[in-house]
mmCIF file of C-alpha atoms in Angstrom:
data_model
loop_
_atom_site.group_PDB
_atom_site.id
_atom_site.type_symbol
_atom_site.label_atom_id
_atom_site.label_comp_id
_atom_site.label_asym_id
_atom_site.label_seq_id
_atom_site.Cartn_x
_atom_site.Cartn_y
_atom_site.Cartn_z
ATOM 1 C CA MET A 1 13.704 12.748 -40.210
ATOM 2 C CA ALA A 2 16.047 13.346 -43.142
ATOM 3 C CA ASP A 3 19.771 13.861 -43.495
ATOM 4 C CA ASP A 4 21.739 14.167 -46.750
ATOM 5 C CA ASN A 5 18.856 12.872 -48.850
ATOM 6 C CA ASN A 6 18.395 9.803 -46.644
ATOM 7 C CA VAL A 7 14.967 9.450 -45.159
ATOM 8 C CA HIS A 8 14.576 7.580 -41.879
ATOM 9 C CA ILE A 9 11.170 6.370 -40.869
ATOM 10 C CA TYR A 10 10.523 5.501 -37.264
ATOM 11 C CA THR A 11 7.460 3.676 -36.120
ATOM 12 C CA LEU A 12 6.338 3.473 -32.567
ATOM 13 C CA MET A 13 4.435 0.359 -31.669
ATOM 14 C CA ILE A 14 2.014 1.089 -28.871
ATOM 15 C CA PRO A 15 0.482 -2.087 -27.455
ATOM 16 C CA ASP A 16 -3.270 -2.283 -27.167
ATOM 17 C CA PRO A 17 -4.012 -1.974 -23.413
ATOM 18 C CA ARG A 18 -7.012 -4.270 -23.849
ATOM 19 C CA GLU A 19 -4.818 -7.185 -24.890
ATOM 20 C CA PRO A 20 -3.641 -9.259 -21.928
ATOM 21 C CA ARG A 21 0.093 -9.622 -21.513
ATOM 22 C CA SER A 22 2.217 -11.798 -19.328
ATOM 23 C CA VAL A 23 4.188 -10.101 -16.578
ATOM 24 C CA LYS A 24 7.305 -11.388 -18.352
ATOM 25 C CA GLN A 25 6.383 -9.273 -21.394
ATOM 26 C CA LEU A 26 6.388 -6.029 -19.430
ATOM 27 C CA PRO A 27 9.439 -3.778 -19.634
ATOM 28 C CA SER A 28 11.875 -4.326 -16.781
ATOM 29 C CA HIS A 29 11.012 -1.021 -15.072
ATOM 30 C CA ASP A 30 7.323 -2.044 -15.020
ATOM 31 C CA GLN A 31 8.263 -5.421 -13.560
ATOM 32 C CA GLN A 32 10.246 -3.676 -10.826
ATOM 33 C CA SER A 33 7.261 -1.434 -10.057
ATOM 34 C CA ILE A 34 4.951 -4.431 -9.863
ATOM 35 C CA GLY A 35 7.413 -6.279 -7.632
ATOM 36 C CA SER A 36 7.696 -3.278 -5.344
ATOM 37 C CA LEU A 37 3.926 -2.944 -5.174
ATOM 38 C CA LEU A 38 3.510 -6.634 -4.360
ATOM 39 C CA ARG A 39 6.146 -6.461 -1.605
ATOM 40 C CA ARG A 40 4.374 -3.428 -0.121
ATOM 41 C CA ALA A 41 1.004 -5.200 -0.220
ATOM 42 C CA GLN A 42 2.553 -8.251 1.459
ATOM 43 C CA THR A 43 4.029 -6.050 4.208
ATOM 44 C CA PHE A 44 0.636 -4.453 4.876
ATOM 45 C CA ALA A 45 -1.036 -7.881 4.938
ATOM 46 C CA ASP A 46 1.582 -9.139 7.424
ATOM 47 C CA ILE A 47 1.086 -6.106 9.658
ATOM 48 C CA ASN A 48 -2.694 -6.448 9.594
ATOM 49 C CA ARG A 49 -2.441 -10.159 10.348
ATOM 50 C CA THR A 50 -0.239 -9.484 13.398
ATOM 51 C CA LEU A 51 -2.194 -6.578 14.906
ATOM 52 C CA SER A 52 -3.589 -8.965 17.519
ATOM 53 C CA GLU A 53 -0.010 -9.407 18.820
ATOM 54 C CA TRP A 54 0.047 -5.723 19.669
ATOM 55 C CA CYS A 55 -3.354 -5.685 21.335
ATOM 56 C CA SER A 56 -5.551 -8.734 21.816
ATOM 57 C CA GLU A 57 -8.774 -6.791 22.373
ATOM 58 C CA PRO A 58 -11.660 -7.532 19.975
ATOM 59 C CA TRP A 59 -11.775 -4.027 18.495
ATOM 60 C CA THR A 60 -8.437 -4.588 16.757
ATOM 61 C CA ASP A 61 -10.286 -6.886 14.330
ATOM 62 C CA HIS A 62 -11.935 -3.700 13.045
ATOM 63 C CA VAL A 63 -8.661 -1.854 12.335
ATOM 64 C CA ARG A 64 -6.309 -2.221 9.398
ATOM 65 C CA LEU A 65 -3.232 -0.478 8.076
ATOM 66 C CA ALA A 66 -4.112 0.945 4.662
ATOM 67 C CA ASN A 67 -1.015 2.915 3.706
ATOM 68 C CA VAL A 68 2.240 4.469 4.828
ATOM 69 C CA ARG A 69 2.878 7.926 3.409
ATOM 70 C CA ASP A 70 6.190 9.504 4.291
ATOM 71 C CA GLU A 71 6.254 9.154 8.096
ATOM 72 C CA THR A 72 2.495 8.670 8.523
ATOM 73 C CA ALA A 73 0.765 5.345 9.059
ATOM 74 C CA VAL A 74 -2.758 5.526 7.646
ATOM 75 C CA LEU A 75 -5.219 3.238 9.399
ATOM 76 C CA TYR A 76 -8.898 2.593 8.789
ATOM 77 C CA ALA A 77 -11.407 1.407 11.350
ATOM 78 C CA THR A 78 -14.728 -0.118 10.369
ATOM 79 C CA THR A 79 -16.516 1.381 13.382
ATOM 80 C CA ALA A 80 -16.337 4.619 15.324
ATOM 81 C CA ALA A 81 -15.930 2.623 18.537
ATOM 82 C CA ALA A 82 -12.782 0.970 17.190
ATOM 83 C CA LEU A 83 -11.495 4.362 16.042
ATOM 84 C CA VAL A 84 -11.922 5.809 19.547
ATOM 85 C CA GLN A 85 -9.997 2.892 21.069
ATOM 86 C CA LEU A 86 -7.292 3.265 18.430
ATOM 87 C CA ARG A 87 -6.877 6.975 19.113
ATOM 88 C CA HIS A 88 -6.427 6.290 22.831
ATOM 89 C CA ARG A 89 -3.644 3.828 22.062
ATOM 90 C CA ASN A 90 -2.016 5.399 19.014
ATOM 91 C CA ARG A 91 1.360 6.003 20.722
ATOM 92 C CA SER A 92 1.578 2.370 21.723
ATOM 93 C CA LEU A 93 0.612 1.232 18.216
ATOM 94 C CA LEU A 94 3.125 3.594 16.635
ATOM 95 C CA ALA A 95 5.926 2.239 18.824
ATOM 96 C CA TRP A 96 4.886 -1.345 17.990
ATOM 97 C CA LEU A 97 4.763 -0.662 14.230
ATOM 98 C CA ASN A 98 8.217 0.884 14.313
ATOM 99 C CA ASP A 99 9.758 -1.820 16.509
ATOM 100 C CA ARG A 100 8.051 -4.945 15.179
ATOM 101 C CA HIS A 101 7.731 -4.055 11.504
ATOM 102 C CA HIS A 102 10.642 -1.622 11.101
ATOM 103 C CA LEU A 103 8.508 1.273 9.901
ATOM 104 C CA HIS A 104 9.768 4.786 10.455
ATOM 105 C CA CYS A 105 6.487 6.498 11.260
ATOM 106 C CA THR A 106 6.090 9.481 13.554
ATOM 107 C CA ARG A 107 2.312 9.851 13.378
ATOM 108 C CA ILE A 108 -0.898 7.965 12.766
ATOM 109 C CA GLU A 109 -3.773 9.155 10.622
ATOM 110 C CA ALA A 110 -6.912 7.177 11.453
ATOM 111 C CA LYS A 111 -10.333 7.321 9.828
ATOM 112 C CA VAL A 112 -13.597 5.397 9.878
ATOM 113 C CA LEU A 113 -14.121 3.488 6.683
ATOM 114 C CA PRO A 114 -17.019 1.043 6.968
ATOM 115 C CA PRO A 115 -16.693 -2.263 5.130
ATOM 116 C CA ALA A 116 -18.047 -2.384 1.595
ATOM 117 C CA THR A 117 -21.574 -3.748 1.345
ATOM 118 C CA ASP A 118 -23.610 -5.116 -1.500
ATOM 119 C CA ILE A 119 -26.351 -2.829 -2.719
#
């Protein structure tokens, strides 16, 4: 860029993504994003840990909350049998999620997702 015979040189330093950085070195907006992501992960972990409070049947060990998108709670079951039980009780689970964990969900999306296995 030039103005009145003065030349200004700007350099943009782009960090190498392969170099590890401390969280403290991240820009503040990245730190906020990471903090938000960690809080969300902690909420999901808390919900999954307390599912047995909602229903103490053994099949609930095969169900976990994976995401909340808009007003939809996304749950995965490791077996089809657990998914069938979940679908029969989805209204009860939805009410419990909203009351106990202060979610604002109006529907549940449930899918079978078997646990990862070593090949």
